[in-house]
XYZ file of C-alpha atoms in Angstrom:
679
model
C 153.437 20.663 315.461
C 156.804 19.790 313.954
C 157.642 23.548 313.870
C 157.138 23.822 317.655
C 159.022 20.537 318.221
C 162.146 21.839 316.307
C 161.891 25.283 318.279
C 161.869 23.295 321.607
C 164.846 21.156 320.659
C 166.824 24.243 319.417
C 166.139 26.001 322.670
C 167.053 22.989 324.780
C 170.437 22.471 323.035
C 171.123 26.224 323.087
C 170.545 26.402 326.843
C 172.622 23.089 327.407
C 175.584 24.517 325.466
C 175.386 27.838 327.302
C 175.469 25.910 330.647
C 178.434 23.920 329.446
C 180.151 27.112 328.246
C 179.526 28.786 331.724
C 180.854 25.843 333.533
C 183.837 25.772 331.353
C 184.303 29.488 331.655
C 184.091 29.194 335.543
C 186.691 26.416 335.724
C 188.931 28.508 333.470
C 188.543 31.648 335.469
C 189.188 29.738 338.832
C 192.281 28.153 337.242
C 193.532 31.588 336.133
C 192.888 33.033 339.581
C 194.708 30.197 341.257
C 197.755 30.526 338.840
C 197.837 34.317 339.544
C 197.703 33.798 343.401
C 200.509 31.142 343.410
C 202.731 33.162 340.930
C 202.080 36.563 342.321
C 202.848 35.487 345.853
C 206.471 34.631 344.777
C 207.182 38.091 343.582
C 210.033 39.662 345.547
C 208.310 43.157 345.627
C 205.318 41.879 347.496
C 205.083 42.350 351.237
C 204.965 39.300 353.578
C 201.401 39.911 354.556
C 200.371 40.261 350.867
C 201.973 36.863 350.105
C 200.335 35.239 353.132
C 196.968 36.439 351.911
C 197.511 35.136 348.426
C 198.392 31.756 349.792
C 195.396 31.629 352.016
C 193.021 32.582 349.168
C 194.707 29.895 346.950
C 194.170 27.244 349.769
C 190.552 28.240 350.035
C 190.092 27.479 346.407
C 192.001 24.181 346.386
C 190.025 22.903 349.517
C 186.838 23.061 347.291
C 188.391 21.251 344.267
C 188.362 17.494 343.640
C 191.517 15.488 344.660
C 193.411 15.499 341.352
C 197.159 15.337 340.596
C 197.108 19.061 339.787
C 195.185 19.864 342.934
C 197.868 17.954 345.148
C 200.705 19.814 343.297
C 199.129 23.155 343.952
C 198.763 22.131 347.620
C 202.499 21.509 347.704
C 202.993 25.096 346.313
C 200.875 26.543 349.032
C 202.634 24.498 351.804
C 205.913 25.539 350.378
C 204.914 29.167 350.520
C 203.778 28.948 354.095
C 206.997 27.212 354.929
C 209.195 29.923 353.375
C 207.195 32.589 355.151
C 207.566 30.651 358.475
C 203.811 30.596 358.904
C 203.770 27.178 360.614
C 200.239 27.199 361.817
C 198.949 27.813 358.249
C 201.571 25.289 357.052
C 200.071 22.642 359.586
C 196.547 23.239 358.336
C 197.369 23.070 354.545
C 199.702 20.138 354.994
C 197.042 18.093 356.749
C 194.930 18.319 353.717
C 197.907 17.518 351.370
C 198.690 14.292 353.474
C 195.148 13.173 353.480
C 194.623 13.523 349.804
C 198.069 12.116 348.943
C 197.351 9.019 351.007
C 193.940 8.513 349.378
C 195.779 8.173 345.868
C 198.960 6.554 347.391
C 200.867 9.470 345.735
C 204.317 8.875 347.009
C 205.990 12.053 345.927
C 203.159 14.264 347.504
C 203.302 11.991 350.606
C 207.007 12.677 350.782
C 206.600 16.476 350.571
C 203.766 16.224 353.334
C 206.143 14.340 355.575
C 208.848 16.881 354.965
C 206.544 19.856 355.965
C 205.349 17.809 358.983
C 208.967 17.588 360.125
C 209.302 21.427 359.758
C 206.226 22.054 361.789
C 207.348 19.794 364.567
C 210.934 21.369 364.462
C 209.284 24.799 364.899
C 207.296 23.505 367.846
C 210.430 22.049 369.465
C 209.235 18.463 369.089
C 212.554 17.286 367.642
C 212.080 13.504 367.814
C 208.880 13.744 365.788
C 210.454 16.087 363.334
C 213.371 13.700 362.951
C 210.926 10.743 362.455
C 209.037 12.615 359.661
C 212.333 13.845 358.114
C 213.533 10.234 357.892
C 210.330 9.056 356.243
C 210.434 11.870 353.754
C 214.036 11.232 352.999
C 213.384 7.491 352.210
C 210.490 8.389 349.739
C 212.420 11.293 348.166
C 215.427 9.051 347.513
C 213.163 6.233 346.124
C 211.670 8.710 343.699
C 214.925 10.399 342.924
C 213.322 13.706 343.960
C 216.055 15.998 345.423
C 214.325 19.459 345.272
C 214.135 19.774 349.213
C 216.700 17.082 350.240
C 219.408 19.591 350.928
C 217.125 21.562 353.350
C 215.877 18.168 354.813
C 219.433 17.025 355.621
C 220.350 20.384 356.950
C 217.355 20.264 359.376
C 218.277 16.523 360.316
C 221.960 17.730 361.141
C 220.592 20.507 363.365
C 218.405 18.079 365.299
C 221.337 15.666 365.626
C 223.568 18.430 366.937
C 221.062 19.351 369.525
C 220.837 15.726 370.699
C 224.624 15.384 370.789
C 224.666 12.864 367.848
C 227.756 14.386 366.303
C 228.506 11.510 363.973
C 225.049 11.485 362.537
C 225.056 15.284 362.357
C 228.210 15.252 360.280
C 226.776 12.579 357.870
C 223.461 14.618 357.438
C 225.482 17.868 357.034
C 227.656 16.219 354.348
C 224.583 15.088 352.552
C 223.087 18.581 352.745
C 226.226 20.022 351.248
C 226.182 17.605 348.452
C 222.601 18.451 347.366
C 223.235 22.270 347.942
C 226.069 22.091 345.553
C 223.888 20.151 343.002
C 221.389 23.052 343.183
C 224.219 25.696 343.352
C 222.481 26.882 346.621
C 225.206 28.984 348.244
C 223.415 29.711 351.440
C 222.613 25.897 351.860
C 226.293 25.249 351.307
C 227.274 27.838 353.969
C 224.715 26.282 356.471
C 226.058 22.717 355.806
C 229.752 23.823 356.139
C 228.762 25.552 359.354
C 227.034 22.433 360.771
C 230.080 20.335 359.755
C 232.315 22.747 361.658
C 230.168 22.549 364.748
C 229.988 18.697 364.664
C 233.793 18.485 364.222
C 234.141 20.981 367.036
C 231.989 18.987 369.473
C 233.858 15.924 368.517
C 237.022 17.818 369.516
C 238.486 17.686 366.009
C 239.349 21.418 366.084
C 241.513 21.601 363.098
C 238.906 19.939 360.872
C 236.354 22.341 362.423
C 238.496 25.404 361.543
C 238.803 24.210 357.895
C 234.912 23.888 357.637
C 234.399 27.327 359.103
C 236.944 28.886 356.809
C 235.274 27.397 353.758
C 231.949 28.833 355.067
C 233.706 32.196 355.689
C 235.124 32.361 352.139
C 231.767 31.265 350.631
C 229.941 34.065 352.434
C 232.711 36.606 351.606
C 233.049 35.630 347.860
C 229.209 35.601 347.338
C 228.286 38.321 349.720
C 225.749 35.983 351.371
C 223.076 37.746 353.448
C 225.171 40.484 355.001
C 222.105 41.483 357.081
C 222.620 38.141 358.813
C 226.409 38.752 359.492
C 227.361 35.381 358.307
C 231.023 36.235 357.936
C 231.110 37.521 361.553
C 229.448 34.254 362.811
C 232.092 32.229 360.968
C 234.931 34.237 362.444
C 233.483 33.755 365.947
C 233.345 29.909 365.169
C 236.938 29.976 364.056
C 237.981 31.900 367.174
C 236.253 29.489 369.463
C 238.135 26.646 367.851
C 241.459 28.432 368.552
C 240.359 29.033 372.127
C 239.775 25.292 372.674
C 243.322 24.811 371.147
C 244.615 27.410 373.574
C 245.925 29.373 370.660
C 244.772 32.622 372.206
C 246.688 34.899 369.904
C 244.875 33.557 366.828
C 241.653 33.483 368.595
C 242.154 37.185 369.437
C 242.825 38.035 365.827
C 239.636 36.211 364.609
C 237.408 38.088 367.135
C 238.890 41.348 366.395
C 238.326 40.910 362.613
C 234.593 40.210 363.359
C 234.350 43.254 365.594
C 235.500 45.482 362.779
C 231.958 45.723 361.436
C 230.662 48.900 362.772
C 226.918 47.988 362.241
C 227.349 44.828 364.426
C 226.621 46.262 367.807
C 223.481 47.776 366.652
C 222.042 45.222 364.233
C 223.269 42.047 366.088
C 223.850 42.919 369.812
C 223.801 39.405 370.910
C 226.567 38.370 368.479
C 228.467 41.555 369.294
C 228.414 40.712 373.127
C 229.558 37.122 372.380
C 232.556 38.426 370.289
C 233.401 40.981 372.836
C 233.382 38.427 375.647
C 235.378 35.944 373.713
C 237.909 38.701 372.711
C 238.201 39.842 376.355
C 238.833 36.093 377.406
C 241.498 35.815 374.784
C 243.307 38.842 375.912
C 242.920 37.738 379.604
C 244.701 34.504 378.666
C 247.289 36.393 376.946
C 247.669 38.630 380.174
C 246.851 41.617 378.087
C 244.649 43.200 380.917
C 244.192 46.540 379.249
C 240.530 47.111 378.568
C 239.875 43.378 379.399
C 237.659 44.043 382.278
C 235.810 46.625 380.449
C 234.979 44.218 377.594
C 233.820 41.553 380.112
C 231.425 44.108 381.824
C 230.229 45.573 378.569
C 229.424 42.077 377.286
C 227.622 41.223 380.607
C 225.569 44.484 380.360
C 224.410 43.744 376.800
C 223.497 40.201 377.732
C 221.594 41.362 380.756
C 219.533 43.819 378.630
C 218.684 41.021 376.133
C 218.082 38.537 378.944
C 220.335 35.972 377.428
C 220.692 33.920 380.516
C 222.843 31.142 379.240
C 225.324 33.758 377.777
C 225.324 35.596 381.222
C 226.378 32.387 382.826
C 229.573 32.315 380.629
C 230.200 36.112 381.236
C 230.143 35.634 385.009
C 232.252 32.419 384.850
C 234.884 34.584 382.816
C 234.661 37.360 385.389
C 235.155 34.832 388.228
C 238.293 33.600 386.513
C 239.509 37.159 385.948
C 239.094 38.089 389.672
C 240.626 34.831 390.774
C 243.843 35.758 388.883
C 243.686 39.131 390.672
C 243.294 37.116 394.028
C 240.119 38.887 394.681
C 238.368 35.865 396.179
C 235.154 37.481 397.294
C 234.415 38.755 393.849
C 235.449 35.606 392.202
C 233.218 33.579 394.471
C 230.451 36.101 394.007
C 230.372 35.763 390.189
C 230.903 31.840 390.434
C 227.865 31.655 392.707
C 225.784 33.868 390.560
C 226.727 31.694 387.606
C 225.758 28.471 389.382
C 222.358 29.888 390.457
C 221.605 31.109 386.902
C 222.684 27.811 385.319
C 220.303 25.932 387.487
C 217.546 28.135 386.193
C 218.473 27.650 382.616
C 218.826 23.844 383.329
C 221.437 23.527 380.572
C 223.937 20.879 381.233
C 226.920 22.811 379.737
C 226.083 25.902 381.831
C 225.876 23.722 384.963
C 229.121 21.982 384.279
C 230.936 25.212 383.569
C 229.663 27.003 386.567
C 230.260 23.885 388.865
C 233.846 23.636 387.615
C 234.566 27.293 388.294
C 232.945 27.475 391.762
C 234.910 24.307 392.901
C 238.131 26.105 392.088
C 237.192 29.263 393.952
C 235.266 27.926 396.926
C 237.871 25.589 398.568
C 235.584 24.961 401.533
C 232.807 23.248 399.467
C 235.000 22.157 396.683
C 234.515 18.495 397.251
C 230.712 18.866 397.197
C 230.804 20.827 394.002
C 233.159 18.334 392.482
C 230.774 15.414 393.261
C 227.882 17.308 391.795
C 230.080 18.012 388.642
C 230.872 14.253 388.243
C 227.182 13.366 388.783
C 225.925 15.678 386.189
C 228.795 14.766 383.849
C 227.816 11.013 384.087
C 224.108 11.814 383.485
C 225.036 13.822 380.422
C 226.982 10.939 379.064
C 224.098 8.672 379.722
C 221.751 11.025 377.957
C 224.121 11.238 375.048
C 223.884 7.434 374.779
C 220.208 7.479 375.059
C 219.927 10.176 372.303
C 222.028 8.149 370.019
C 220.061 5.104 370.725
C 216.974 6.992 370.256
C 217.811 8.353 366.887
C 219.161 4.889 365.799
C 215.785 3.421 366.949
C 213.861 6.063 365.004
C 215.953 5.370 361.909
C 215.586 1.679 362.254
C 211.732 1.856 362.789
C 211.374 4.233 359.845
C 213.216 1.767 357.643
C 210.980 -1.058 358.879
C 207.832 1.019 358.241
C 208.957 1.693 354.708
C 210.023 -1.770 354.052
C 206.773 -3.001 355.564
C 204.786 -0.704 353.323
C 206.806 -1.965 350.308
C 206.145 -5.449 351.278
C 202.479 -4.853 352.212
C 201.279 -4.639 348.578
C 203.381 -7.803 347.736
C 201.920 -9.571 350.807
C 198.511 -8.555 349.935
C 198.886 -9.822 346.434
C 200.491 -12.925 347.820
C 197.675 -13.432 350.185
C 195.025 -12.910 347.499
C 196.863 -15.471 345.358
C 197.107 -17.859 348.217
C 193.533 -17.379 349.200
C 192.302 -18.028 345.557
C 194.699 -21.026 345.386
C 193.628 -22.452 348.652
C 189.999 -21.982 347.886
C 190.504 -23.731 344.531
C 192.561 -26.562 345.986
C 190.020 -26.969 348.775
C 187.265 -27.170 346.355
C 189.089 -29.530 344.178
C 189.903 -31.776 347.195
C 186.323 -31.666 348.297
C 185.189 -32.625 344.942
C 187.729 -35.410 344.702
C 186.919 -36.566 348.162
C 183.238 -36.617 347.574
C 183.729 -38.373 344.266
C 185.976 -41.008 345.804
C 183.402 -41.589 348.684
C 180.725 -41.989 345.923
C 183.068 -44.343 343.970
C 183.762 -46.278 347.046
C 180.104 -46.656 347.865
C 179.316 -47.508 344.298
C 182.268 -50.096 344.251
C 181.076 -51.633 347.478
C 177.428 -51.919 346.103
C 178.999 -53.401 342.811
C 181.001 -55.836 344.921
C 178.010 -56.789 347.073
C 175.896 -57.096 343.924
C 178.538 -59.359 342.374
C 178.896 -61.510 345.533
C 175.120 -61.755 345.890
C 174.763 -62.737 342.144
C 177.569 -65.288 342.673
C 175.714 -66.783 345.667
C 172.468 -66.590 343.910
C 173.980 -68.407 340.851
C 175.428 -70.951 343.135
C 172.149 -71.652 344.781
C 170.533 -71.740 341.356
C 173.141 -74.166 340.285
C 172.599 -76.254 343.491
C 168.830 -76.188 342.764
C 169.375 -77.241 339.244
C 171.624 -80.074 340.523
C 168.982 -81.093 343.026
C 166.313 -80.861 340.246
C 168.444 -82.974 337.926
C 168.761 -85.562 340.713
C 164.994 -85.463 341.174
C 164.466 -86.201 337.540
C 166.962 -89.085 337.698
C 165.185 -90.336 340.820
C 161.892 -90.100 339.286
C 163.111 -91.918 336.224
C 164.711 -94.662 338.487
C 161.379 -94.912 340.348
C 159.429 -95.089 337.096
C 161.747 -97.840 335.897
C 161.493 -99.455 339.218
C 157.695 -99.358 339.203
C 157.620 -100.345 335.525
C 160.130 -103.080 335.614
C 159.786 -104.292 339.197
C 156.371 -103.560 340.768
C 154.171 -103.581 337.643
C 155.744 -106.848 336.397
C 155.328 -108.527 339.767
C 151.690 -107.055 339.923
C 151.047 -108.291 336.337
C 152.463 -111.842 337.231
C 150.412 -112.033 340.455
C 147.188 -110.885 338.625
C 147.707 -113.543 335.941
C 148.385 -116.315 338.480
C 145.422 -115.322 340.650
C 143.279 -115.146 337.610
C 144.195 -118.770 336.676
C 143.913 -119.963 340.199
C 140.294 -118.535 340.628
C 139.233 -121.533 338.518
C 140.399 -123.927 341.153
C 139.259 -124.503 344.791
C 141.527 -127.228 345.924
C 143.932 -126.701 348.906
C 146.939 -126.132 346.759
C 145.307 -123.464 344.745
C 144.071 -121.842 348.036
C 147.680 -121.854 349.399
C 148.895 -120.314 346.120
C 146.489 -117.564 346.296
C 147.527 -116.679 349.822
C 151.107 -116.620 348.736
C 150.283 -114.188 345.900
C 148.235 -111.979 348.341
C 151.381 -111.892 350.568
C 153.370 -110.741 347.580
C 150.873 -108.080 346.842
C 151.389 -106.746 350.454
C 155.073 -106.757 349.821
C 154.532 -104.674 346.652
C 152.371 -102.350 348.696
C 155.140 -101.956 351.284
C 157.563 -101.251 348.414
C 155.253 -98.588 346.985
C 154.913 -96.934 350.449
C 158.625 -96.831 350.933
C 159.141 -95.275 347.549
C 156.433 -92.666 348.603
C 158.162 -91.862 351.868
C 161.441 -91.370 350.023
C 159.774 -88.961 347.590
C 158.324 -87.039 350.678
C 161.813 -86.812 352.329
C 163.324 -85.429 349.029
C 160.825 -82.650 348.824
C 161.497 -81.709 352.527
C 165.259 -81.518 351.887
C 164.608 -79.402 348.767
C 162.360 -76.989 350.619
C 164.730 -76.760 353.595
C 168.083 -76.255 351.604
C 168.628 -72.843 353.544
C 168.327 -74.653 356.790
C 170.851 -77.216 355.611
C 173.297 -74.515 354.591
C 172.965 -72.759 358.018
C 173.245 -76.026 359.795
C 176.573 -76.740 357.968
C 177.817 -73.279 358.748
C 177.004 -73.735 362.492
C 178.603 -77.174 362.393
C 181.697 -75.808 360.993
C 181.698 -72.967 363.669
C 181.428 -75.737 366.444
C 184.214 -77.905 364.925
C 186.632 -74.979 364.429
C 186.200 -72.892 367.634
C 186.009 -73.527 371.309
C 182.952 -71.502 372.105
C 179.760 -73.489 372.826
C 177.019 -72.829 370.362
C 173.160 -73.253 370.749
C 170.879 -73.167 367.796
C 167.122 -72.571 367.677
C 164.929 -72.758 364.603
C 161.225 -71.883 364.497
C 159.522 -74.671 362.292
C 156.711 -72.499 361.594
C 158.917 -70.319 359.271
C 157.882 -71.049 355.646
C 161.285 -70.839 353.989
C 159.863 -71.575 350.564
C 158.086 -68.230 350.767
C 161.304 -66.310 351.732
C 163.003 -64.731 348.765
C 166.375 -66.019 347.895
C 168.081 -62.448 348.361
C 166.672 -62.471 351.897
C 168.136 -65.897 352.562
C 171.500 -64.907 351.117
C 171.589 -61.725 353.221
C 170.695 -63.525 356.496
C 173.345 -66.070 355.659
C 175.955 -63.454 355.125
C 174.955 -61.523 358.343
C 175.272 -64.790 360.326
C 178.634 -65.447 358.718
C 179.939 -61.956 359.498
C 178.591 -61.927 363.048
C 180.397 -65.319 363.682
C 183.643 -64.015 362.211
C 183.493 -60.780 364.560
C 182.796 -62.883 367.593
C 185.775 -65.105 366.733
C 188.121 -62.216 366.212
C 187.267 -59.898 369.003
C 184.619 -61.092 371.432
C 186.505 -63.827 373.298
C 183.184 -65.449 373.981
C 182.536 -68.654 375.706
C 178.945 -69.179 374.511
C 177.114 -68.211 371.345
C 173.305 -68.491 370.866
C 171.746 -68.342 367.322
C 167.983 -68.164 366.948
C 165.548 -67.927 364.080
C 161.896 -67.345 365.041
C 158.735 -66.116 363.483
C 156.805 -63.052 364.898
C 153.641 -62.609 362.953
C 154.694 -61.743 359.280
C 158.318 -61.214 360.331
C 161.467 -63.295 360.741
C 163.556 -62.359 363.706
C 167.115 -63.523 363.632
C 169.201 -63.095 366.855
C 172.725 -63.950 367.581
C 174.110 -63.391 371.095
C 177.442 -63.886 372.906
C 178.818 -63.604 376.340
C 182.152 -61.862 375.198
C 183.882 -58.565 376.104
C 181.394 -56.293 374.400
C 181.998 -52.684 373.358
C 180.512 -49.164 373.708
C 178.054 -48.801 370.691
C 177.968 -44.939 371.110
C 181.724 -44.399 370.789
C 182.966 -47.329 368.855
C 183.613 -46.482 365.062
C 181.661 -48.960 362.934
C 183.853 -50.828 360.442
C 183.032 -52.112 357.085
C 181.653 -55.398 358.434
C 178.982 -53.678 360.582
C 178.100 -51.307 357.719
C 177.772 -54.212 355.318
C 175.292 -55.858 357.718
C 173.239 -52.778 358.002
C 173.272 -52.231 354.324
C 172.148 -55.837 353.643
C 169.181 -55.408 356.175
C 168.223 -52.182 354.421
C 168.081 -54.127 351.061
C 165.703 -56.587 352.713
C 163.619 -53.578 354.050
C 164.265 -54.799 357.611
C 165.634 -53.411 360.948
C 169.084 -53.816 362.278
C 169.924 -53.350 366.045
C 173.147 -54.056 368.073
C 173.019 -54.119 371.906
C 176.422 -54.291 373.804
C 178.121 -53.074 376.756
C 181.720 -53.535 377.885
C 181.905 -56.927 379.695
C 178.321 -57.664 379.009
C 178.541 -59.264 375.683
C 176.818 -58.468 372.445
C 173.370 -59.149 370.931
C 172.695 -58.582 367.182
C 168.934 -58.538 366.242
C 167.776 -58.589 362.585
C 164.133 -58.385 361.525
C 163.001 -58.927 358.064
C 159.643 -59.683 356.326
C 158.992 -63.325 355.782
C 157.377 -62.838 352.425
C 158.496 -60.362 349.836
C 157.633 -60.951 346.116
C 160.618 -59.173 344.453
C 163.909 -58.049 346.090
C 166.642 -56.991 343.678
C 169.926 -58.814 344.230
């Protein structure tokens, strides 16, 4: 049996180990595949399509993996690959997953990269304000984490957006930052783009000399490092420099720069749009220098190329230049024809610069409608200025809101912690206050009961003391009566008995008279004994009705001290000797408190006090005809609470009837006989 058990256990652990090895091997294999795809896709000898396929396969693997730090970093690599290859739809899909997973773990660095790629996607889709918003958010997070890998490209994109929205000051700052980070990375192409954007920003700010300096730096950088000759960066810089000279009306130097650029024999074939621009600019420079040889040919050649490429905005400028050219030749019809065509095309392009240029030209050649065109020019110019201000305000608002969002995000964690601490503290303080308040209420209640107990004990002791005094007086009185009976009545009885006994032997008239006298004495002694008996009965009544006397004294004091009339009714059938002392004390205190309340608040003219017996109950009622109060809304003070508490101690009932202007009636009902009530 043990043999089979060992074999089973060995088989189980062997299979478990194999399963772990298979899982481990699968993970290693998947990791190797992922590394191969991400590394291989960066090889220069691979075609664009091959690279795209590699990144797509890598993304398929990453989608199925858990959200780990390594997974998010690999997603950044995939997004970067799609971004480099300008595959913006795939970039959008992969970046959505990156952002979702980064936010789940609040991975600031990965969130920053995701915002950066979101900006690139929006920039590609021409949603520039959203692109600028995401670039700003990414910028703040990258600066916070001191991550500068893509900051140069980010600032370069920002400057391009700001240039398109005519925010030249902002574009200059962003381009300066782009240049700084490009130099840190020794990114020559990035430096070239940043210098070019700086030159364009300075140009549009009409700082043409500064613009020339930036474009010369860009030209020298491209020339010294042979930067991307297939993109004709040197020729672009020469054209930009020539344009600056055109605005400075230095047509000679402008012509030189354009001619330098046109020396590249491959330009016309490889970059026909740039070639047509240079040709048009050279023709315009020669036209301004009055070098009319081949000028018209250059203008027409440029227009032909632009027509073939359907570069509508560029065609507008070609026709404006031709209109100027024919105007100097005083060929008004052709000048007006080209100016009118330029205006119509500029309305189709809907570009403000095209409209302004064509309106300015046609107002100079069409004198008949010059005023109308001038007004339209002014109107469009004013609207452009307004849009410029709006654009600047828009970017300022986006920047402000982005700063606010980041600050709020930074503060949110602190606020959450503060709220948690505040909530815990408030809860603790609330519980503490509740406990303290409850304890104080209990202490007040206990203190009140103790005070009532103490007062009741004092009253009870006082009554006991009074009772002891009465008892002492009774003893003294009994002793006095005994002495009186012994010394007075008994002596007189003994003398009368002796005299009567001696007189019984005689029957004479004198003896008879003497006997009558002694009989009269006996009657007198009988009367004395009867009076002593009556005195004893009165003493017992006073002792029994001591409570009645105390109440009578209180009511007499009330009558003497206050103006209100007082009527008093006492049911003589009440057996006060059976009523417990505690009940008497409480009834007395209730009467005392009621009178005090009437004197203070009621403004009564008449008070009625009544004690009556109702079966086994004593009903005490005190009424007044004062101002009264609303028993439903009136807050009960300590006096009324004490009355109710005293009645509860006596196991009785307590009721107050009152209305405003109708007076107040207090009714207390207590049992007549209770064997034991604790005081």
